[in-house]
mmCIF file of C-alpha atoms in Angstrom:
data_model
loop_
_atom_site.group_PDB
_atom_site.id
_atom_site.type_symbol
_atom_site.label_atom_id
_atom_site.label_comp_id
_atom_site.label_asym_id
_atom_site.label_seq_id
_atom_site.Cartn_x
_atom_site.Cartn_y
_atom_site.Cartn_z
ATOM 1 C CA UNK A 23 0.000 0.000 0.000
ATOM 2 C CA UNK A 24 1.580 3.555 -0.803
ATOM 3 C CA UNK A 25 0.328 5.375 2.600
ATOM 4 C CA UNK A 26 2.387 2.584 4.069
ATOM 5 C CA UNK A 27 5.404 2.805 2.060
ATOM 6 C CA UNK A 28 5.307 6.936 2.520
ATOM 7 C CA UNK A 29 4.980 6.104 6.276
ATOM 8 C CA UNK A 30 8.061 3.889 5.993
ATOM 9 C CA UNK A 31 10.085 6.831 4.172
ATOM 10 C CA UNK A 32 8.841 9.022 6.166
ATOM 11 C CA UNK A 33 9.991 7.405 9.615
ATOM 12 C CA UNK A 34 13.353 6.615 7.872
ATOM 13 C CA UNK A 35 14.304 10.500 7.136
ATOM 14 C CA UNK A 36 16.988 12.331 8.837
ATOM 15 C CA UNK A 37 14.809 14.518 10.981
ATOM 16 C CA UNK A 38 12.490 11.899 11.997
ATOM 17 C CA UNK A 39 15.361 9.758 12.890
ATOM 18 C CA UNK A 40 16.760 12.719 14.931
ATOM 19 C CA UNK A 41 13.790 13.391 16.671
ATOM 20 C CA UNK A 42 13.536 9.439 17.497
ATOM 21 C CA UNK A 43 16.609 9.094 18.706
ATOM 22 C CA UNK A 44 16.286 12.354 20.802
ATOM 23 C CA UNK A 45 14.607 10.733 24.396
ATOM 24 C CA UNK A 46 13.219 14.153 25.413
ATOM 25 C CA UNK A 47 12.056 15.759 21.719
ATOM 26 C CA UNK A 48 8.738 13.998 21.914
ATOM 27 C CA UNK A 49 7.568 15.312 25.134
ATOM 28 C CA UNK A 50 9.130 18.443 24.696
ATOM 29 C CA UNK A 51 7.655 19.275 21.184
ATOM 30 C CA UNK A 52 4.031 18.299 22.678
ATOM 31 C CA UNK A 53 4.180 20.628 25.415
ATOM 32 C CA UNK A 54 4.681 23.442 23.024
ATOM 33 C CA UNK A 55 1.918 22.603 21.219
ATOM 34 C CA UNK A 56 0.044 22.283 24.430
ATOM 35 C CA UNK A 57 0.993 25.205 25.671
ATOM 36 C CA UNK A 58 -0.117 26.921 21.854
ATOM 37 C CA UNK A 59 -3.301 24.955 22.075
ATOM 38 C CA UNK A 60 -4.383 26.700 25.910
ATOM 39 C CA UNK A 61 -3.294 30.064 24.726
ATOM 40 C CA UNK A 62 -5.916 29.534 21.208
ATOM 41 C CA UNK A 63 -8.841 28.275 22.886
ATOM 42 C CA UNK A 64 -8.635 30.897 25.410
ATOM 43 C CA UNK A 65 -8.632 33.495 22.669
ATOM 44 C CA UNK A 66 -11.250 31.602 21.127
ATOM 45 C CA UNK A 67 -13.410 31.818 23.963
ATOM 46 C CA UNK A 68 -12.922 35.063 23.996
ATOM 47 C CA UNK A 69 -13.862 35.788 20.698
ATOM 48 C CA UNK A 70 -16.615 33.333 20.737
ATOM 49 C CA UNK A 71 -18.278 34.929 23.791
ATOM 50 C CA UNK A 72 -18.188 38.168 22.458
ATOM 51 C CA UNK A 73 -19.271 37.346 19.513
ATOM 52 C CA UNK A 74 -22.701 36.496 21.223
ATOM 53 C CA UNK A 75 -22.648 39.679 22.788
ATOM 54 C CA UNK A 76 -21.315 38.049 26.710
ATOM 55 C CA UNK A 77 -17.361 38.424 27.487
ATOM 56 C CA UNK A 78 -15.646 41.457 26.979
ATOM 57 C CA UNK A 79 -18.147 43.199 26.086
ATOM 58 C CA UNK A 80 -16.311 46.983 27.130
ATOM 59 C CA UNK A 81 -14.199 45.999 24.357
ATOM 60 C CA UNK A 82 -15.623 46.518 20.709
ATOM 61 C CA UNK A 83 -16.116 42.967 18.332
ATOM 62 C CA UNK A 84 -14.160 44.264 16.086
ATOM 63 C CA UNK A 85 -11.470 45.475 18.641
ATOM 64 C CA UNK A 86 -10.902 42.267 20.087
ATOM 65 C CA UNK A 87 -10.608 40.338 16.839
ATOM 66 C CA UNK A 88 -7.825 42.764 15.762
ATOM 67 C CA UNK A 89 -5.959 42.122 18.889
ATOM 68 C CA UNK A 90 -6.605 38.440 19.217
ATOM 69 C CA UNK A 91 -6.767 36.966 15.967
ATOM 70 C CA UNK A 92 -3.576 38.065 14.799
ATOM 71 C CA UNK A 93 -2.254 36.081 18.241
ATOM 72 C CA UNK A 94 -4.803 33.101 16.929
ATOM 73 C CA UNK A 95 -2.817 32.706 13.776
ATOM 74 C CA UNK A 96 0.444 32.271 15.786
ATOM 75 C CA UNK A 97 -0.851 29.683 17.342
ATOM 76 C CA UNK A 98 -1.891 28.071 14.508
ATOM 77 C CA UNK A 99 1.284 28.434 12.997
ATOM 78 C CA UNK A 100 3.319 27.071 16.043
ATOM 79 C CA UNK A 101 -0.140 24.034 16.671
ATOM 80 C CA UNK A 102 1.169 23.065 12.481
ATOM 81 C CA UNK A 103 4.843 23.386 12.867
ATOM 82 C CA UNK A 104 4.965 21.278 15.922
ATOM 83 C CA UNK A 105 2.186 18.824 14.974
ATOM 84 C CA UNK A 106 4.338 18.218 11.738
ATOM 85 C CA UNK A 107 7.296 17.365 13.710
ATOM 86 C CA UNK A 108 5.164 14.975 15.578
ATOM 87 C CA UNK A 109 3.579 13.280 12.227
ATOM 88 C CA UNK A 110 7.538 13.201 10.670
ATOM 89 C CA UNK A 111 8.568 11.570 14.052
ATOM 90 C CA UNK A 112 5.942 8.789 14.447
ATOM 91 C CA UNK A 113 4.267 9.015 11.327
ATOM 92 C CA UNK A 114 2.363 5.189 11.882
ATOM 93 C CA UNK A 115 0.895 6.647 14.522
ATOM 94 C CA UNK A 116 -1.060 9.248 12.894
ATOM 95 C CA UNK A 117 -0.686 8.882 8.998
ATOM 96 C CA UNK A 118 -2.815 5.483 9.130
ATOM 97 C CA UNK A 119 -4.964 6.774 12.212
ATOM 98 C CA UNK A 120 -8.966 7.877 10.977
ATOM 99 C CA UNK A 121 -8.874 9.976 14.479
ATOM 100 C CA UNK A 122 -6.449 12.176 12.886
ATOM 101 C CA UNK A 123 -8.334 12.487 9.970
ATOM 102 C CA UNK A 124 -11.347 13.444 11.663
ATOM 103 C CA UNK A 125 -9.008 15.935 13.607
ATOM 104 C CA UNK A 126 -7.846 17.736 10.518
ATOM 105 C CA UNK A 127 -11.706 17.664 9.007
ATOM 106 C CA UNK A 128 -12.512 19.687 12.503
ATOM 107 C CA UNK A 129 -10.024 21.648 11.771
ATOM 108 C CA UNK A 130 -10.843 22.693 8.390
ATOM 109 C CA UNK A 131 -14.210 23.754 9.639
ATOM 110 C CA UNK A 132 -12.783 25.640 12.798
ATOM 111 C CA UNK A 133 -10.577 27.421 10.600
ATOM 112 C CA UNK A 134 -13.616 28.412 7.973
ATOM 113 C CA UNK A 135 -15.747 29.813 10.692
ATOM 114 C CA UNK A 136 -12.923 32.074 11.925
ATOM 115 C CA UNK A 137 -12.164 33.484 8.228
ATOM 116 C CA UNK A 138 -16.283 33.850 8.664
ATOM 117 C CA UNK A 139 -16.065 35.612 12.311
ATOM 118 C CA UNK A 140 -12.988 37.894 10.744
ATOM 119 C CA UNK A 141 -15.764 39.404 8.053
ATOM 120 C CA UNK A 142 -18.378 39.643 10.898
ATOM 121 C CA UNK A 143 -16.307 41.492 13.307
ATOM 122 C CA UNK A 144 -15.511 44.136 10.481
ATOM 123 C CA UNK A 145 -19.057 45.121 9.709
ATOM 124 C CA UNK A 146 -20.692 47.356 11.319
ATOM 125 C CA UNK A 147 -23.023 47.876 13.320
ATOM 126 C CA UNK A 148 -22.451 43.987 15.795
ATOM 127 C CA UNK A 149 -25.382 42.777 17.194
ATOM 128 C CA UNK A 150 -25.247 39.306 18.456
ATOM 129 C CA UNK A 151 -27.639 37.616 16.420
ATOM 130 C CA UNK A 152 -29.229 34.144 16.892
ATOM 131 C CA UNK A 153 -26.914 33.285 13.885
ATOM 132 C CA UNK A 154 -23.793 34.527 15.595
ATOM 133 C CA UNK A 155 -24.993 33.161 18.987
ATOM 134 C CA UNK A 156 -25.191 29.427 17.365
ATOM 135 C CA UNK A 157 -21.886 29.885 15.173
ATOM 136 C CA UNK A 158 -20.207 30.597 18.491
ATOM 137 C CA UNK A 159 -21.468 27.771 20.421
ATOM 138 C CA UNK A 160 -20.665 25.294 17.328
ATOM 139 C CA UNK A 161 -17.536 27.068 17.032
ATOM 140 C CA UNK A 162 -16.429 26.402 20.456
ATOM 141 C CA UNK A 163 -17.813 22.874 19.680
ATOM 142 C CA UNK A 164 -15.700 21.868 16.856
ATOM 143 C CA UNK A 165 -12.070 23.661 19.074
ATOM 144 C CA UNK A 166 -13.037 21.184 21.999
ATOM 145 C CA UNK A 167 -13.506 18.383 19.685
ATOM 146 C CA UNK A 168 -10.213 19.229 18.000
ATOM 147 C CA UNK A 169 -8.890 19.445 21.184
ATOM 148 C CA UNK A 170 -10.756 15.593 22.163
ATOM 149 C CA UNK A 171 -9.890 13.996 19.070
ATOM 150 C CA UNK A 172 -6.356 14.283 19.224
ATOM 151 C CA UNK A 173 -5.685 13.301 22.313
ATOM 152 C CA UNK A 174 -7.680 10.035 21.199
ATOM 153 C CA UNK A 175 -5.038 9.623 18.460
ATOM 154 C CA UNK A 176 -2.606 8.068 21.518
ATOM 155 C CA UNK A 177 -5.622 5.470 21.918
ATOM 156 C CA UNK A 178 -7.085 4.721 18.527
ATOM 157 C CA UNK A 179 -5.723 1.457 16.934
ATOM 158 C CA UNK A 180 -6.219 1.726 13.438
ATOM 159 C CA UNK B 25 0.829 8.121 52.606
ATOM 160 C CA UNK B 26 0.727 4.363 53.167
ATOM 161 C CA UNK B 27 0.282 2.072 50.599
ATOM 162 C CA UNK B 28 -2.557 0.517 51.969
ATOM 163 C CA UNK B 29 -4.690 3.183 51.681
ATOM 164 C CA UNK B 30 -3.502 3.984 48.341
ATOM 165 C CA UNK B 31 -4.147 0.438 47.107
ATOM 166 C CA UNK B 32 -7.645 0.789 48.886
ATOM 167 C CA UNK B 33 -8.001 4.050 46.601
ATOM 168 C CA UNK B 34 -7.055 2.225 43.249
ATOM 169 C CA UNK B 35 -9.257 -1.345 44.224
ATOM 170 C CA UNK B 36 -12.635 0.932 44.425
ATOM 171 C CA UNK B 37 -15.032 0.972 41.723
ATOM 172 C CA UNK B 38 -14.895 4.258 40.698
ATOM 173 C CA UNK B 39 -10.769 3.910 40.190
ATOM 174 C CA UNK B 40 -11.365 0.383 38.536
ATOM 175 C CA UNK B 41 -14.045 1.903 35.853
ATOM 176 C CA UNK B 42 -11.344 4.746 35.296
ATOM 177 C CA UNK B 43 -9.015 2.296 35.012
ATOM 178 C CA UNK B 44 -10.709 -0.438 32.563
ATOM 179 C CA UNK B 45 -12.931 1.963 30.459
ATOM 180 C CA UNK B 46 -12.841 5.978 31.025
ATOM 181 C CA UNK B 47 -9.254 7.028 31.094
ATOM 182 C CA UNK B 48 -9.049 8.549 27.398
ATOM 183 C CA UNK B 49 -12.331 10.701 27.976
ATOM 184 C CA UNK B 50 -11.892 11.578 31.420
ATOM 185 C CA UNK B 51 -7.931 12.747 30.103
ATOM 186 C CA UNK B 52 -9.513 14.114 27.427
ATOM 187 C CA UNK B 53 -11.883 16.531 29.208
ATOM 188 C CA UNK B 54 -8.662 17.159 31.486
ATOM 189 C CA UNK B 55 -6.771 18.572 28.532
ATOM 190 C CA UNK B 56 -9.701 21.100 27.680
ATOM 191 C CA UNK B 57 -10.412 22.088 30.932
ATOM 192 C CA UNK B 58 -6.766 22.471 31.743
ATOM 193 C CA UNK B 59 -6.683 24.558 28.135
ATOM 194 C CA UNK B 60 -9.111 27.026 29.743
ATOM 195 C CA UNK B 61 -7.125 27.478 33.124
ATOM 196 C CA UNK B 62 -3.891 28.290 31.399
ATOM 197 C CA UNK B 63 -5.218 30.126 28.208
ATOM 198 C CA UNK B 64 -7.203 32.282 30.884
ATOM 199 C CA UNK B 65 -4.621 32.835 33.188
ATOM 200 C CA UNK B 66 -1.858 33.467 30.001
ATOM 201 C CA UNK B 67 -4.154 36.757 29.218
ATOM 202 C CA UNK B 68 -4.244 38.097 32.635
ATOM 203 C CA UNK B 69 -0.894 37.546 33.459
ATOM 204 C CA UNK B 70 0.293 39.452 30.654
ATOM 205 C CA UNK B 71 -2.219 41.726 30.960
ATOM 206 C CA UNK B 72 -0.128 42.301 34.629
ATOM 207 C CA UNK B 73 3.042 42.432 32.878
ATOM 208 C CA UNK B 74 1.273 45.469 30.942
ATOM 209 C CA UNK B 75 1.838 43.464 27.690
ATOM 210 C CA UNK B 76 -1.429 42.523 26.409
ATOM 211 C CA UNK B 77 -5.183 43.809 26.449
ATOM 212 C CA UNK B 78 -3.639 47.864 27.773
ATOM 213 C CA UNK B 79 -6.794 49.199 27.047
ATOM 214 C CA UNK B 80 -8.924 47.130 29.689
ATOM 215 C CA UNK B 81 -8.365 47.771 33.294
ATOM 216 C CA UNK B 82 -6.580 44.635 34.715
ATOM 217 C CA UNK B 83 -10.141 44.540 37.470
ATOM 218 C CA UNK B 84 -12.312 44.252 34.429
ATOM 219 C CA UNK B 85 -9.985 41.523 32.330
ATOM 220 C CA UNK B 86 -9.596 39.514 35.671
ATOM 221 C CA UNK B 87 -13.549 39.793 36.507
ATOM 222 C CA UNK B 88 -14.223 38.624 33.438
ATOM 223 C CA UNK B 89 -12.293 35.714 32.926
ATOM 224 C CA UNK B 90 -11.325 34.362 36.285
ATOM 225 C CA UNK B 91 -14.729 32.840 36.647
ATOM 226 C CA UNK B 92 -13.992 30.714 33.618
ATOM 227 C CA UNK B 93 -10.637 30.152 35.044
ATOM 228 C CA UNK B 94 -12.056 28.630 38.545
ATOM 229 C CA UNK B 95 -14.915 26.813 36.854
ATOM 230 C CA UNK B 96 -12.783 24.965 34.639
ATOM 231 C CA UNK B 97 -10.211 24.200 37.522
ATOM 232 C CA UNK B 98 -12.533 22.422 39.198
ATOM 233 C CA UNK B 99 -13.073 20.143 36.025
ATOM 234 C CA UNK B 100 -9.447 19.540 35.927
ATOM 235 C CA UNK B 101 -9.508 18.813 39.716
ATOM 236 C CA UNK B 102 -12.452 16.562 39.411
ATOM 237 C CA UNK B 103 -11.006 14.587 36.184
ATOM 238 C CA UNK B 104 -7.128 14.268 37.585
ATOM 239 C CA UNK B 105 -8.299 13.391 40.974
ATOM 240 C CA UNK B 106 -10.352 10.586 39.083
ATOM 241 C CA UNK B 107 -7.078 9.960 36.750
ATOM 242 C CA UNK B 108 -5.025 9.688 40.312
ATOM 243 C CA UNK B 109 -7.348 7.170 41.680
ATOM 244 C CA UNK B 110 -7.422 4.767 38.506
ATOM 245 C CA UNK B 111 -3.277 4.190 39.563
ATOM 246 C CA UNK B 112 -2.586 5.855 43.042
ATOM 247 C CA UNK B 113 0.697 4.156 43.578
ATOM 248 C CA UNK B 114 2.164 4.778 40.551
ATOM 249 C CA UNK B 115 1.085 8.563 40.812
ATOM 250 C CA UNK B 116 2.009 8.940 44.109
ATOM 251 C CA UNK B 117 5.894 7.174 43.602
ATOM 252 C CA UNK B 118 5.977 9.253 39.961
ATOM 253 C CA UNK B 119 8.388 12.497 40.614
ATOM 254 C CA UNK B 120 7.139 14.627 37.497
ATOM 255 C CA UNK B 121 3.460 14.126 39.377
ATOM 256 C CA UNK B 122 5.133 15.048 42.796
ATOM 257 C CA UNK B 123 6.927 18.150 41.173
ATOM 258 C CA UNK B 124 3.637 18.893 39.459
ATOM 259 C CA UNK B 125 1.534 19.278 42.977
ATOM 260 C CA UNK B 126 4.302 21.522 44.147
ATOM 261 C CA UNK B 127 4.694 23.590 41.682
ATOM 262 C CA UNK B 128 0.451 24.168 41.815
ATOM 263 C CA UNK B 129 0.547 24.769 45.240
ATOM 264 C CA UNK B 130 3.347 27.149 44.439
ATOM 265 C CA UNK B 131 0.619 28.843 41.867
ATOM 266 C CA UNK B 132 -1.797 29.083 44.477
ATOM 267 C CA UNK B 133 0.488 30.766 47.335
ATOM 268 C CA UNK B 134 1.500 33.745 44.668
ATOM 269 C CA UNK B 135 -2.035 34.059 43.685
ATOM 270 C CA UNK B 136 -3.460 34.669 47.242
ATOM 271 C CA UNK B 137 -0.263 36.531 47.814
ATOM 272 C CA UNK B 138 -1.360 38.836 44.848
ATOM 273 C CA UNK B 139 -4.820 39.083 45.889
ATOM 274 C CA UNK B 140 -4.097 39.889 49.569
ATOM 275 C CA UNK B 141 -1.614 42.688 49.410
ATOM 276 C CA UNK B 142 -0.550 43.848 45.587
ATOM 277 C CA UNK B 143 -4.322 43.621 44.122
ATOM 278 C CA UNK B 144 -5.312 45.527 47.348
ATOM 279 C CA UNK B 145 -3.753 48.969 45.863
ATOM 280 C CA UNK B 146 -5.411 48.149 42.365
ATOM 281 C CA UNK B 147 -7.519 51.081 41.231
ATOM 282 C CA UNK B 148 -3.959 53.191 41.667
ATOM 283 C CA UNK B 149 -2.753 51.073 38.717
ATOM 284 C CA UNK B 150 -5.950 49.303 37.278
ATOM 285 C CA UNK B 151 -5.536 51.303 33.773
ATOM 286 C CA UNK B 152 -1.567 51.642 33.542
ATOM 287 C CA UNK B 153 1.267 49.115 33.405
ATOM 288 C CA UNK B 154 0.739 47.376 36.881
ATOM 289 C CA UNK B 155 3.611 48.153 39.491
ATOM 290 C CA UNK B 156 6.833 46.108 39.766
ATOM 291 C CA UNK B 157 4.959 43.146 42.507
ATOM 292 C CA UNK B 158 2.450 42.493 40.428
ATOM 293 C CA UNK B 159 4.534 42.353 37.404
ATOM 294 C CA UNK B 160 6.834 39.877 39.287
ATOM 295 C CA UNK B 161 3.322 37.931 40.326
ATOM 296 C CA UNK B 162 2.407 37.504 36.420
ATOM 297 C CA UNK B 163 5.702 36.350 35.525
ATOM 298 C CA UNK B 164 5.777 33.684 38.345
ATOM 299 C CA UNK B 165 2.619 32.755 37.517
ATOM 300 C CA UNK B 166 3.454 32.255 34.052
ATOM 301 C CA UNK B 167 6.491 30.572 34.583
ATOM 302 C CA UNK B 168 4.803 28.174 37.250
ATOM 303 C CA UNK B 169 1.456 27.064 34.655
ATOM 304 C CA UNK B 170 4.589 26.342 32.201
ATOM 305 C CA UNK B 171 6.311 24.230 34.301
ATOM 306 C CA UNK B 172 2.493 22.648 35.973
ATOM 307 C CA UNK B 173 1.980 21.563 32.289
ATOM 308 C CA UNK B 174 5.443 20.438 30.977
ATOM 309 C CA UNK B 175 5.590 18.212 34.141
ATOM 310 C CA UNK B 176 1.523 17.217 33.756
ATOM 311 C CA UNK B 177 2.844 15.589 30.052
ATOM 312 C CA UNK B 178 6.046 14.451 31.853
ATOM 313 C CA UNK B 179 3.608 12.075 34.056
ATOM 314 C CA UNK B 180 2.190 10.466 31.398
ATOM 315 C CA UNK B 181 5.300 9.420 29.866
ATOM 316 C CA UNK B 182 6.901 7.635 32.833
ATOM 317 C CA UNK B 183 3.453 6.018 34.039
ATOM 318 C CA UNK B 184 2.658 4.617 30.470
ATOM 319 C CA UNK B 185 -0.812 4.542 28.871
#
């Protein structure tokens, strides 16, 4: 099978070889992505809860998104880079793993409905509407099961 | 702590149900509720390090999300207390867990440090960079949830799955 055989290269490449032989790079590189993934869902939260008019509300929608989005993305950036390292390091564990995939499908949607909440927090005038109200909720939904999912990765046998 | 009591912990049915069936979801729900304690915290501390959220006075940030903060640290209390009973001796003779308690009750003691004498004097400071003890609070506080969470993943790796 070629996800196999890619999984095979892919464990037997100089970084991933590094990384393996490296006792405390595992842990290490997941607590940086822990520590990215606390820092986005509490600026999440945020965003989510103001966005149905509760939070921060002393602080204009679009106020708050152009502080904490920008901060969002970082995380992002660092969640990828680190999550990558993990994939190149064990890549049977994830590459053949349908938790994973799920994960990134979350993902995907998460990342839609904050490209969404960017154009609603730039129009003017906000009013928490029932529509905003339930794209929060579901919003903060899809993070936790992001969050869920891949911590079931360690436990899913494929 | 003797041993027997600890092996009376881990034989009850509660700690055997963690233990056979529940472990992923009740570690699972301990990751997001530990997400919204440190997230939470992250902002206010560096809101007291006058780095983040200027605009807000630090009593309004802290009113507003500390609530979140305690209600969600009572989920992670209530899922790693269940986590600690499924395998008491083996958290109890693990030394990333031990480290781990200490360096949470080490949280705690700056906190209600904070809040009895620097956050006493905070409307002179509640909209301006906060004064040099309460910058010194945020950054042990920071440093502290960093080390509560590196040593939190450190657990898992010596006590195996």
């Amino acid at each position: 099978m070629k996800l196999l055989a890619f999984v095979h290269w892919l464990s037997s490449t100089p970084l991933s070889q590094l990384i393996q032989r490296t006792s405390w790079a595992i842990p290490g590189i997941q607590v940086v992505h822990i520590l990215s993934l606390a820092t986005l869902f509490a600026l999440v939260l945020n965003l989510a809860l103001r966005m149905a008019g509760r939070g921060l509300t002393a602080e204009p929608l679009r106020s708050l998104a152009a502080r904490f989005v920008p901060v969002v993305w970082a995380c992002l950036s660092v969640l990828l880079l680190t999550g990558s390292l993990l994939i190149i390091a064990e890549p049977e564990r994830t590459i053949t793993n349908q938790v994973f995939y799920l994960k990134m499908g979350l993902l995907l949607v998460a990342i839609v409905l904050l490209l969404w909440l960017i154009r609603a927090a730039r129009r003017e005038p906000e009013n928490p509407s029932r529509l905003k109200v339930a794209a929060a909720a579901v919003w903060m939904l899809i993070w936790t099961g992001i969050i869920i999912a891949g911590r079931y990765i360690a436990y899913y046998i494929a | 702590m003797s041993v027997d009591f600890l092996e009376w912990l881990q034989g009850t049915s509660v700690a055997v149900a963690v233990a056979e069936e529940w472990f992923p979801l009740v570690e699972s729900v301990h990751v997001v509720t530990m997400a919204i304690v440190a997230g939470t915290i992250f902002i206010v501390d560096t809101r007291l390090l006058g780095l983040t959220s200027t605009r807000l006075p630090f009593s309004y940030l802290s009113e507003r999300l500390l609530p979140w903060t305690w209600w969600a640290f009572a989920g992670s209390v209530l899922t790693g207390t269940l986590m600690f009973l499924s395998n008491a001796t083996g958290y109890y003779a693990n030394t990333p867990f031990r480290v781990k308690m200490v360096l949470l009750l080490l949280a705690g003691v700056n906190m209600l440090i904070f809040q009895k004498l620097t956050f006493r004097s905070v409307a002179a400071w509640d909209a301006i960079r906060p004064p040099a003890a309460a910058r010194l609070a945020g950054t042990l506080s920071l440093c502290l949830w960093c080390g509560v969470i590196g040593f939190g993943r450190w657990i898992g790796f010596l006590i195996g799955k």
